[in-house]
Amino acid sequence: MSSHLPIVPIVLPMIAAPLCSLLRRPALIWPLTTGVGWLVFAACAALLMQVVESGPIVYTMANWDAPIGIEYRIDLLNAYILVLVSGIAAVVLLYAPQSAASELPQDRHHLFCAAFLLCLTGLLGITITGDAFNVYVFLEISSLASYALISVSRDPRALKAAYKYLIMGTIGATFILIAVGLMYMMTGTLNMADLAQRVKMVEDTRTILMAFAFLSIGIMLKIALFPMHAWLPNAYSYAPSLVTAFIAATSTKVSLYVFLRFVFTIFGAEYAFDTLGFNDVLLPLALLGIVVASAVAIYQTDLKRLLAYSSVAQIGYIVLGISMGTVTGLTAGLAHMFNHALMKGALFLAVGCIVLRLHSSRLEDMAGLGKRMPITSFAFVLGGLGLIGVPLTAGFISKWYLLLGTLELGWWPVTVLLLISSLLAVAYVWRFVEVAYFQPPPAEASSDEAPLSMQIPLWMLLATTLYFGLQTDVTAGLAQRAALWLLGGGQ
Amino acid sequence: MSAEMAIAVAILLPALGALLVALLGQSPNLRDCAMLSVATATFIVVCTLYPEVASGGRPTLHLLEVLPGLDLAFQIEPLGMLFSLVASGLWILTSLYAIGYMRGHHEENQTRFFAFFAVAISAALAAAFSGNMLTLFFSYEVLTLSTYPLVTHHRTPEALRAGRIYMGILLSTSIGLLLLGVLLTYHVAGTLSFIQGGILAGHATPLMTGILLFLYAYGTGKAALMPIHRWLPNAMVAPTPVSALLHAVAVVKTGVFTIVKVVVYIFGIDHLSSTGFHIYLAYIAGGTIVLSSLVAMQQDNLKARLAYSTISQLSYIVLGAALANAHGILGAGLHIAMHAFGKITLFFCAGAIMVALHKTEISDMRGIGRQMPFTMAAFIIGSLSIIGVPPLGGSWSKWYLALGAADTSHLLLVGVLMLSSLLNIAYLLPIPARAFFSKATSDDGHHGEGIHEAPLFCLIPLCLTALGCVLLFFFTDPIYQLLAPIVQP
């Protein structure tokens, strides 16, 4: 069994998805989906432990060896992402039934579960596979599933948002496909390990340069790097809350993983950064994203949209860390991928609790929320403190490495800009604080806390962000090992 | 109880107290009893640490490694010992006082108030005990966040505005400057531990040391150096016990304590004085002393006047640290304790007047000495201690500060200290003078003639702190002996 462990995270949700659409009864499908989610999480955690103990795992699909068959290759970097994605999925699924009952049409639950599981399959597949074309296939599975997940919302605007995401996402995916095609043309292989060796031999050809260009723009679209983020705020705002929590925490992170995988292990840091000077492109975009998106977030009137812009800014932090090209910078980027996923996941879950009771995510409707939903409001504030990077939260750890990275390089203006952006984060988090705690609740409002089945997952995620604010072996420690490995070209 | 245990217990007790207070919110009497016993227990635990520190021991507690090479660790040295004794000791009196004040003033949400109050004390003790700059920074931020609900306690638009300024200044300085200073220190020196003699010598160039000095001085917004002092007068919208313990003792003293501690254990006195940058900071502190005293004279609101007085007195401590010599540091350390007792007495009096007579403006306080003789007598003692008149505690710290200033041969700084004492007289003494020697205005006849003191819960603590001011004059030696090792080469 343990030798087949690597395919469990893919096969299990993939089989469960059609089952869900056949079973149709909410009482059956939710336990099934949740059970699958936790099993997948357990499998991913086991994989991570195995990798930490005994090094990378290679699994050949149906015993067809690499150049012909598809290979799953699990190393420290993607094991880390696997655990993150499956963990968030498992927690969100605990939360889902209650939230879905209020936000989704009653007759679509089975389809929703199926789409959710397919999305999970896709995200895990992208992460686990060692085959470049396979990445594209799973990318499409997860993307198509997420368009469906977003559009299922009762809000009619969600359809438009999903459509916009569909267009942008498809352009991104197509660019990635073109890049994979060009690389195949030059090297005759789709296996990433082989690609890594053969691309080096032809790296000064124009074809590989084009492949790199298509790939990087395609992925930038998927990770919503400023200014290619246009699809994100609408998609996050109008999707059902639990979808937003899941997608915000995982989808962009997986795309970032693809980015790291291709740039560092296939093209190599030397080619991307030294030969092409790619960090000169990433750095300004990241900085612009951080400042502009944080500033825009301050002026939002809708809490989900505010968090969405905050996500664009936080993605800027991660890309900034990557663009430094140093161990500290990359550690910061990787640690922040993890920490941001947990924090944003928790925040969107808190918003879901609020939406459940208020049927609105507009800030103006949240007057006096501190009295009406004291626990949820407090949870939101704690999560917000993480976004600011207050000590004792996970956000502080990533910011510490990020700032240390800029100091090591002597990038003074960047250091200052980062500190200013933390203050912008204070400003947008405090908008919620002032509405929730300083405005009197409307007269007819009663105290009405969200049910325990939603509070527990929310606090589980929050507790992890606080835990990883103090215990950084798993986040920063593994991130540093992964960063060293990436800078060594993944050897 | 081992010293390690005692450190953990001293920090955790107030935090647990907060929880207990929150749980007992339904029955106010039980809640307040619990709070008083927690405060007393905390003080006793802190006291048990004193003998070891006084005899040269440095009890240490390593909690966990947050980042590689950076621990969450506590180590008690003399400055922290003194500060923790002052903060936890005065917490007992403030708790007593707060019970009288909050009930006498019919404040709402008392449970929330007492709970956050206890969290703030826990953070202040953690700051006092911190064994490295990272731990100190963590505690500093927790203190800022936990006092925000206290400052904005009344939830009025005015409180909201004050809260914005409070958070705005304290968070932007600590995130923008202090964090940068901490990171730079780590980048330059490779460690953040507090080590006798400093960690920067041999690592930082004089210019870098100067930059770091200003990052720390202005990053520590709680020290209220001008021009980042505005949060303190604004924080006075909080109920008086907050102003008394937090904004005269725990919070602001955490600020100046940070600066003194950084000067002694991060920069090292010798390294800092060799760069010459310290004297600029000394002049900034001197400027703050004089300017805020002048502003204090303009204030008619008693709490606002006391707030500006606090800003001025905090800069005494910053000045002492910035002198970077033995007398200066000793004076700064002593002043942490002396000013705490003097200023908390004055704030207690201000609150007592508010509870008993509902007066907040100094111009309305004519003749109140006849109605509140004990309160106003305590006010005089507190004022004289702040001014630095023997036989009151404040005279010793001013003595050492002046000695330290003279040692630097910048006589202007000595002049600043003397001028400031005169200004202190000018803005503090007219208040009791008016209270005792002017005729009462006629419009408040409804309180009648005769004695009308605040409730005993308010009165007793303020008499005790006034007594403390006197005792500190006669028993300064133990404090001096406690602090002396930190300035030995």
Short mmCIF file of C-alpha atoms in Angstrom, two decimals, chain A residues 24-26 29-30 96-113 148-156 158-159 238-243:
data_model
loop_
_atom_site.label_atom_id
_atom_site.label_comp_id
_atom_site.label_asym_id
_atom_site.label_seq_id
_atom_site.Cartn_x
_atom_site.Cartn_y
_atom_site.Cartn_z
CA ARG A 24 -27.13 13.55 -5.01
CA ARG A 25 -28.34 13.41 -1.38
CA PRO A 26 -26.68 16.10 0.76
CA ILE A 29 -22.28 13.53 -0.17
CA TRP A 30 -21.03 15.92 2.49
CA ALA A 96 -18.63 23.66 4.12
CA PRO A 97 -22.01 21.99 4.78
CA GLN A 98 -23.40 24.76 6.94
CA SER A 99 -22.05 27.55 4.79
CA ALA A 100 -23.16 25.88 1.55
CA ALA A 101 -26.67 25.40 2.90
CA SER A 102 -27.05 29.15 3.17
CA GLU A 103 -25.11 30.30 0.13
CA LEU A 104 -25.72 27.68 -2.54
CA PRO A 105 -28.88 26.68 -4.39
CA GLN A 106 -30.33 23.60 -2.63
CA ASP A 107 -30.34 21.39 -5.73
CA ARG A 108 -26.71 21.93 -6.68
CA HIS A 109 -24.91 20.54 -3.67
CA HIS A 110 -23.91 17.33 -5.37
CA LEU A 111 -22.49 19.18 -8.35
CA PHE A 112 -20.72 21.54 -6.03
CA CYS A 113 -19.07 18.69 -4.17
CA ALA A 148 -17.80 26.23 -11.87
CA LEU A 149 -17.29 26.69 -8.14
CA ILE A 150 -17.30 30.45 -8.46
CA SER A 151 -20.31 30.65 -10.73
CA VAL A 152 -22.48 28.43 -8.51
CA SER A 153 -23.03 31.33 -6.13
CA ARG A 154 -26.52 32.81 -5.78
CA ASP A 155 -25.11 36.21 -6.60
CA PRO A 156 -25.73 36.80 -10.34
CA ALA A 158 -20.58 35.65 -9.81
CA LEU A 159 -21.34 34.38 -13.31
CA TYR A 238 -18.75 37.07 -5.69
CA ALA A 239 -17.87 33.41 -5.17
CA PRO A 240 -19.50 31.60 -2.24
CA SER A 241 -17.48 32.24 0.91
CA LEU A 242 -16.14 28.75 1.30
CA VAL A 243 -15.01 28.69 -2.31
#
